[in-house]
PDB file of C-alpha atoms in Angstrom:
ATOM      1  CA  UNK A   1      -0.206   5.355   0.851  1.00  0.00           C
ATOM      2  CA  UNK A   2       0.599   1.781  -0.140  1.00  0.00           C
ATOM      3  CA  UNK A   3      -1.936  -0.418  -1.885  1.00  0.00           C
ATOM      4  CA  UNK A   4      -1.822  -4.199  -2.169  1.00  0.00           C
ATOM      5  CA  UNK A   5      -4.245  -5.859  -4.573  1.00  0.00           C
ATOM      6  CA  UNK A   6      -5.041  -9.554  -4.400  1.00  0.00           C
ATOM      7  CA  UNK A   7      -7.692 -12.116  -5.239  1.00  0.00           C
ATOM      8  CA  UNK A   8      -7.158 -12.610  -8.949  1.00  0.00           C
ATOM      9  CA  UNK A   9      -7.146 -16.016 -10.569  1.00  0.00           C
ATOM     10  CA  UNK A  10      -8.598 -18.262 -13.227  1.00  0.00           C
ATOM     11  CA  UNK A  11     -12.366 -18.672 -13.358  1.00  0.00           C
ATOM     12  CA  UNK A  12     -14.860 -20.013 -15.867  1.00  0.00           C
ATOM     13  CA  UNK A  13     -17.294 -17.718 -17.604  1.00  0.00           C
ATOM     14  CA  UNK A  14     -20.311 -17.105 -15.391  1.00  0.00           C
ATOM     15  CA  UNK A  15     -18.267 -17.512 -12.237  1.00  0.00           C
ATOM     16  CA  UNK A  16     -17.338 -15.039  -9.524  1.00  0.00           C
ATOM     17  CA  UNK A  17     -14.226 -13.600  -7.920  1.00  0.00           C
ATOM     18  CA  UNK A  18     -13.644 -11.055  -5.196  1.00  0.00           C
ATOM     19  CA  UNK A  19     -10.653  -8.772  -5.425  1.00  0.00           C
ATOM     20  CA  UNK A  20      -9.222  -7.062  -2.379  1.00  0.00           C
ATOM     21  CA  UNK A  21      -7.155  -3.915  -2.050  1.00  0.00           C
ATOM     22  CA  UNK A  22      -5.501  -3.408   1.323  1.00  0.00           C
ATOM     23  CA  UNK A  23      -4.353   0.131   2.056  1.00  0.00           C
ATOM     24  CA  UNK A  24      -1.703   1.307   4.492  1.00  0.00           C
ATOM     25  CA  UNK A  25      -0.073   4.611   5.260  1.00  0.00           C
ATOM     26  CA  UNK A  26      -1.878   7.963   5.157  1.00  0.00           C
ATOM     27  CA  UNK A  27      -5.161   6.539   3.964  1.00  0.00           C
ATOM     28  CA  UNK A  28      -7.161   9.278   5.719  1.00  0.00           C
ATOM     29  CA  UNK A  29      -5.866  11.764   3.137  1.00  0.00           C
ATOM     30  CA  UNK A  30      -7.663   9.952   0.320  1.00  0.00           C
ATOM     31  CA  UNK A  31     -11.242  10.608  -0.784  1.00  0.00           C
ATOM     32  CA  UNK A  32     -12.073   7.288  -2.361  1.00  0.00           C
ATOM     33  CA  UNK A  33     -10.767   4.157  -4.030  1.00  0.00           C
ATOM     34  CA  UNK A  34     -11.181   2.915  -7.532  1.00  0.00           C
ATOM     35  CA  UNK A  35     -10.513  -0.103  -9.691  1.00  0.00           C
ATOM     36  CA  UNK A  36      -9.124  -0.065 -13.209  1.00  0.00           C
ATOM     37  CA  UNK A  37      -8.202  -2.905 -15.538  1.00  0.00           C
ATOM     38  CA  UNK A  38      -5.928  -3.448 -18.483  1.00  0.00           C
ATOM     39  CA  UNK A  39      -6.564  -6.246 -20.948  1.00  0.00           C
ATOM     40  CA  UNK A  40      -3.759  -7.599 -23.155  1.00  0.00           C
ATOM     41  CA  UNK A  41      -2.982  -5.142 -25.942  1.00  0.00           C
ATOM     42  CA  UNK A  42      -5.446  -2.559 -24.649  1.00  0.00           C
ATOM     43  CA  UNK A  43      -5.276   0.637 -22.655  1.00  0.00           C
ATOM     44  CA  UNK A  44      -6.108   0.702 -18.988  1.00  0.00           C
ATOM     45  CA  UNK A  45      -9.781   1.463 -18.379  1.00  0.00           C
ATOM     46  CA  UNK A  46     -11.958   2.539 -15.487  1.00  0.00           C
ATOM     47  CA  UNK A  47     -14.028  -0.144 -13.757  1.00  0.00           C
ATOM     48  CA  UNK A  48     -15.499   1.235 -10.531  1.00  0.00           C
ATOM     49  CA  UNK A  49     -14.978   3.765  -7.769  1.00  0.00           C
ATOM     50  CA  UNK A  50     -16.392   4.536  -4.357  1.00  0.00           C
ATOM     51  CA  UNK A  51     -16.149   8.039  -2.945  1.00  0.00           C
ATOM     52  CA  UNK A  52     -15.891   8.133   0.826  1.00  0.00           C
ATOM     53  CA  UNK A  53     -18.132  11.180   1.025  1.00  0.00           C
ATOM     54  CA  UNK A  54     -21.668   9.849   0.872  1.00  0.00           C
ATOM     55  CA  UNK A  55     -20.478   6.389  -0.088  1.00  0.00           C
ATOM     56  CA  UNK A  56     -21.442   6.986  -3.715  1.00  0.00           C
ATOM     57  CA  UNK A  57     -20.315   4.466  -6.286  1.00  0.00           C
ATOM     58  CA  UNK A  58     -19.803   4.638 -10.026  1.00  0.00           C
ATOM     59  CA  UNK A  59     -19.311   1.825 -12.513  1.00  0.00           C
ATOM     60  CA  UNK A  60     -18.286   1.419 -16.103  1.00  0.00           C
ATOM     61  CA  UNK A  61     -21.253   0.450 -18.266  1.00  0.00           C
ATOM     62  CA  UNK A  62     -19.552  -2.831 -19.145  1.00  0.00           C
ATOM     63  CA  UNK A  63     -19.617  -4.040 -15.523  1.00  0.00           C
ATOM     64  CA  UNK A  64     -22.722  -2.331 -14.163  1.00  0.00           C
ATOM     65  CA  UNK A  65     -25.026  -4.849 -12.528  1.00  0.00           C
ATOM     66  CA  UNK A  66     -22.300  -7.505 -12.325  1.00  0.00           C
ATOM     67  CA  UNK A  67     -19.549  -5.876 -10.235  1.00  0.00           C
ATOM     68  CA  UNK A  68     -19.879  -4.281  -6.801  1.00  0.00           C
ATOM     69  CA  UNK A  69     -17.327  -2.122  -5.038  1.00  0.00           C
ATOM     70  CA  UNK A  70     -17.368  -1.994  -1.249  1.00  0.00           C
ATOM     71  CA  UNK A  71     -15.070  -1.284   1.677  1.00  0.00           C
ATOM     72  CA  UNK A  72     -14.294  -2.417   5.193  1.00  0.00           C
ATOM     73  CA  UNK A  73     -13.060   0.602   7.123  1.00  0.00           C
ATOM     74  CA  UNK A  74     -11.834  -1.495  10.038  1.00  0.00           C
ATOM     75  CA  UNK A  75      -9.538  -3.426   7.702  1.00  0.00           C
ATOM     76  CA  UNK A  76      -8.662  -0.470   5.450  1.00  0.00           C
ATOM     77  CA  UNK A  77      -9.636  -2.681   2.558  1.00  0.00           C
ATOM     78  CA  UNK A  78     -11.689  -2.126  -0.576  1.00  0.00           C
ATOM     79  CA  UNK A  79     -13.263  -5.009  -2.442  1.00  0.00           C
ATOM     80  CA  UNK A  80     -14.469  -5.608  -5.965  1.00  0.00           C
ATOM     81  CA  UNK A  81     -17.019  -8.397  -6.117  1.00  0.00           C
ATOM     82  CA  UNK A  82     -17.215  -9.646  -9.686  1.00  0.00           C
ATOM     83  CA  UNK A  83     -20.145 -11.856 -10.673  1.00  0.00           C
ATOM     84  CA  UNK A  84     -21.260 -13.355 -13.981  1.00  0.00           C
ATOM     85  CA  UNK A  85     -17.766 -12.967 -15.319  1.00  0.00           C
ATOM     86  CA  UNK A  86     -17.188 -12.941 -19.060  1.00  0.00           C
ATOM     87  CA  UNK A  87     -14.062 -13.735 -21.093  1.00  0.00           C
ATOM     88  CA  UNK A  88     -13.841 -10.035 -21.958  1.00  0.00           C
ATOM     89  CA  UNK A  89     -13.326  -9.286 -18.259  1.00  0.00           C
ATOM     90  CA  UNK A  90      -9.890 -10.908 -18.518  1.00  0.00           C
ATOM     91  CA  UNK A  91      -7.336  -8.288 -17.490  1.00  0.00           C
ATOM     92  CA  UNK A  92      -4.922  -7.152 -14.853  1.00  0.00           C
ATOM     93  CA  UNK A  93      -6.946  -5.300 -12.248  1.00  0.00           C
ATOM     94  CA  UNK A  94      -5.482  -2.350 -10.371  1.00  0.00           C
ATOM     95  CA  UNK A  95      -6.725  -0.446  -7.363  1.00  0.00           C
ATOM     96  CA  UNK A  96      -5.871   3.199  -6.901  1.00  0.00           C
ATOM     97  CA  UNK A  97      -6.562   5.983  -4.430  1.00  0.00           C
ATOM     98  CA  UNK A  98      -8.689   8.883  -5.622  1.00  0.00           C
ATOM     99  CA  UNK A  99      -7.224  12.396  -5.464  1.00  0.00           C
ATOM    100  CA  UNK A 100      -9.311  14.413  -2.974  1.00  0.00           C
ATOM    101  CA  UNK A 101      -9.591  17.343  -5.409  1.00  0.00           C
ATOM    102  CA  UNK A 102     -11.295  15.276  -8.107  1.00  0.00           C
ATOM    103  CA  UNK A 103     -14.567  16.608  -9.454  1.00  0.00           C
ATOM    104  CA  UNK A 104     -17.323  14.256 -10.559  1.00  0.00           C
ATOM    105  CA  UNK A 105     -16.715  14.688 -14.282  1.00  0.00           C
ATOM    106  CA  UNK A 106     -13.117  13.510 -13.830  1.00  0.00           C
ATOM    107  CA  UNK A 107     -13.816  10.481 -11.695  1.00  0.00           C
ATOM    108  CA  UNK A 108     -13.251   7.914 -14.421  1.00  0.00           C
ATOM    109  CA  UNK A 109      -9.919   9.427 -15.508  1.00  0.00           C
ATOM    110  CA  UNK A 110      -6.876   7.523 -14.290  1.00  0.00           C
ATOM    111  CA  UNK A 111      -5.017  10.845 -14.091  1.00  0.00           C
ATOM    112  CA  UNK A 112      -7.081  11.612 -10.995  1.00  0.00           C
ATOM    113  CA  UNK A 113      -5.829   8.568  -9.123  1.00  0.00           C
ATOM    114  CA  UNK A 114      -2.677   8.267  -7.070  1.00  0.00           C
ATOM    115  CA  UNK A 115      -0.861   5.457  -5.274  1.00  0.00           C
ATOM    116  CA  UNK A 116      -1.603   2.548  -7.541  1.00  0.00           C
ATOM    117  CA  UNK A 117      -1.451  -1.050  -6.397  1.00  0.00           C
ATOM    118  CA  UNK A 118       0.627  -3.617  -8.239  1.00  0.00           C
ATOM    119  CA  UNK A 119      -2.265  -5.305 -10.069  1.00  0.00           C
ATOM    120  CA  UNK A 120      -3.808  -8.743  -9.885  1.00  0.00           C
ATOM    121  CA  UNK A 121      -4.539 -10.914 -12.919  1.00  0.00           C
ATOM    122  CA  UNK A 122      -8.060 -12.127 -13.624  1.00  0.00           C
ATOM    123  CA  UNK A 123      -8.478 -14.714 -16.364  1.00  0.00           C
ATOM    124  CA  UNK A 124     -11.949 -15.783 -17.442  1.00  0.00           C
ATOM    125  CA  UNK A 125     -12.129 -18.891 -19.619  1.00  0.00           C
ATOM    126  CA  UNK A 126     -14.963 -19.531 -22.032  1.00  0.00           C
TER     127      UNK A 126
END
Protein backbone atom coordinates (compact mmCIF):
# COMPACT_ATOMS: atom_id res chain seq x y z
CA UNK A 1 0.00 0.00 0.00
CA UNK A 2 1.32 3.43 -0.96
CA UNK A 3 -0.09 6.59 0.56
CA UNK A 4 0.30 10.11 -0.79
CA UNK A 5 -0.74 12.99 1.45
CA UNK A 6 -1.36 16.47 0.10
CA UNK A 7 -3.26 19.68 0.77
CA UNK A 8 -1.12 21.31 3.42
CA UNK A 9 -0.25 24.98 3.36
CA UNK A 10 -0.28 28.27 5.20
CA UNK A 11 -3.58 29.51 6.60
CA UNK A 12 -4.65 32.15 9.08
CA UNK A 13 -6.17 31.19 12.40
CA UNK A 14 -9.87 30.52 11.99
CA UNK A 15 -9.41 29.34 8.43
CA UNK A 16 -9.89 25.93 6.84
CA UNK A 17 -7.87 23.38 4.90
CA UNK A 18 -8.66 19.99 3.47
CA UNK A 19 -5.98 17.34 3.44
CA UNK A 20 -6.11 14.40 1.07
CA UNK A 21 -4.54 10.97 1.29
CA UNK A 22 -4.57 8.97 -1.93
CA UNK A 23 -4.02 5.24 -1.53
CA UNK A 24 -2.77 2.74 -4.09
CA UNK A 25 -1.79 -0.90 -4.00
CA UNK A 26 -3.51 -3.52 -1.84
CA UNK A 27 -5.87 -1.09 -0.17
CA UNK A 28 -8.55 -3.77 0.27
CA UNK A 29 -6.36 -5.41 2.92
CA UNK A 30 -6.65 -2.39 5.20
CA UNK A 31 -9.40 -1.82 7.77
CA UNK A 32 -9.30 1.94 8.03
CA UNK A 33 -7.26 5.09 7.62
CA UNK A 34 -6.03 7.54 10.17
CA UNK A 35 -4.35 10.90 10.46
CA UNK A 36 -1.55 11.80 12.84
CA UNK A 37 0.42 15.00 13.25
CA UNK A 38 3.78 16.03 14.58
CA UNK A 39 4.43 19.59 15.72
CA UNK A 40 7.97 20.98 15.90
CA UNK A 41 9.79 19.55 18.91
CA UNK A 42 6.90 17.28 19.85
CA UNK A 43 6.03 13.63 19.45
CA UNK A 44 3.66 12.47 16.77
CA UNK A 45 0.07 12.36 18.00
CA UNK A 46 -3.20 10.84 16.89
CA UNK A 47 -5.71 13.13 15.16
CA UNK A 48 -8.51 11.06 13.63
CA UNK A 49 -9.37 7.67 12.18
CA UNK A 50 -12.18 6.08 10.22
CA UNK A 51 -12.73 2.34 10.40
CA UNK A 52 -14.17 0.88 7.22
CA UNK A 53 -16.40 -1.48 9.17
CA UNK A 54 -19.44 0.55 10.12
CA UNK A 55 -17.80 3.78 9.04
CA UNK A 56 -17.09 4.72 12.65
CA UNK A 57 -14.84 7.67 13.31
CA UNK A 58 -12.74 8.71 16.27
CA UNK A 59 -11.08 12.04 16.98
CA UNK A 60 -8.56 13.45 19.38
CA UNK A 61 -10.22 15.73 21.92
CA UNK A 62 -8.16 18.66 20.65
CA UNK A 63 -9.77 18.51 17.18
CA UNK A 64 -13.22 17.15 17.96
CA UNK A 65 -15.90 19.37 16.47
CA UNK A 66 -13.43 21.13 14.16
CA UNK A 67 -11.96 18.31 12.04
CA UNK A 68 -13.84 15.73 9.98
CA UNK A 69 -12.42 12.59 8.42
CA UNK A 70 -14.13 11.15 5.36
CA UNK A 71 -13.40 8.98 2.34
CA UNK A 72 -14.20 8.62 -1.33
CA UNK A 73 -14.08 4.92 -2.16
CA UNK A 74 -14.18 5.55 -5.90
CA UNK A 75 -11.00 7.63 -5.65
CA UNK A 76 -9.35 5.53 -2.92
CA UNK A 77 -8.85 8.77 -1.06
CA UNK A 78 -9.34 9.81 2.55
CA UNK A 79 -9.80 13.43 3.52
CA UNK A 80 -9.30 15.47 6.65
CA UNK A 81 -11.39 18.62 6.62
CA UNK A 82 -9.94 21.05 9.14
CA UNK A 83 -12.04 24.04 10.18
CA UNK A 84 -11.51 26.81 12.73
CA UNK A 85 -7.80 26.17 12.64
CA UNK A 86 -5.64 27.33 15.52
CA UNK A 87 -1.90 28.09 15.67
CA UNK A 88 -1.49 24.97 17.81
CA UNK A 89 -2.69 22.88 14.86
CA UNK A 90 0.58 23.70 13.08
CA UNK A 91 2.30 20.40 12.32
CA UNK A 92 3.25 17.92 9.67
CA UNK A 93 0.20 15.76 9.06
CA UNK A 94 0.56 12.10 8.16
CA UNK A 95 -1.97 9.58 6.93
CA UNK A 96 -1.56 5.91 7.71
CA UNK A 97 -3.40 2.66 7.08
CA UNK A 98 -4.90 0.89 10.07
CA UNK A 99 -3.81 -2.68 10.82
CA UNK A 100 -6.87 -4.94 10.39
CA UNK A 101 -6.18 -6.69 13.71
CA UNK A 102 -6.42 -3.50 15.75
CA UNK A 103 -8.82 -3.53 18.68
CA UNK A 104 -10.70 -0.40 19.69
CA UNK A 105 -8.53 0.38 22.71
CA UNK A 106 -5.45 0.51 20.46
CA UNK A 107 -6.89 2.68 17.73
CA UNK A 108 -5.07 5.85 18.71
CA UNK A 109 -1.67 4.13 18.94
CA UNK A 110 0.61 4.78 15.98
CA UNK A 111 2.04 1.28 16.45
CA UNK A 112 -1.21 -0.06 15.01
CA UNK A 113 -0.78 1.79 11.73
CA UNK A 114 1.15 0.66 8.69
CA UNK A 115 2.11 2.19 5.36
CA UNK A 116 2.57 5.80 6.32
CA UNK A 117 2.36 8.65 3.85
CA UNK A 118 5.15 11.18 3.51
CA UNK A 119 3.44 13.98 5.45
CA UNK A 120 2.12 17.39 4.49
CA UNK A 121 2.90 20.59 6.39
CA UNK A 122 0.11 22.70 7.83
CA UNK A 123 1.06 26.11 9.20
CA UNK A 124 -1.53 28.22 10.99
CA UNK A 125 -0.60 31.85 11.59
CA UNK A 126 -2.04 33.89 14.42
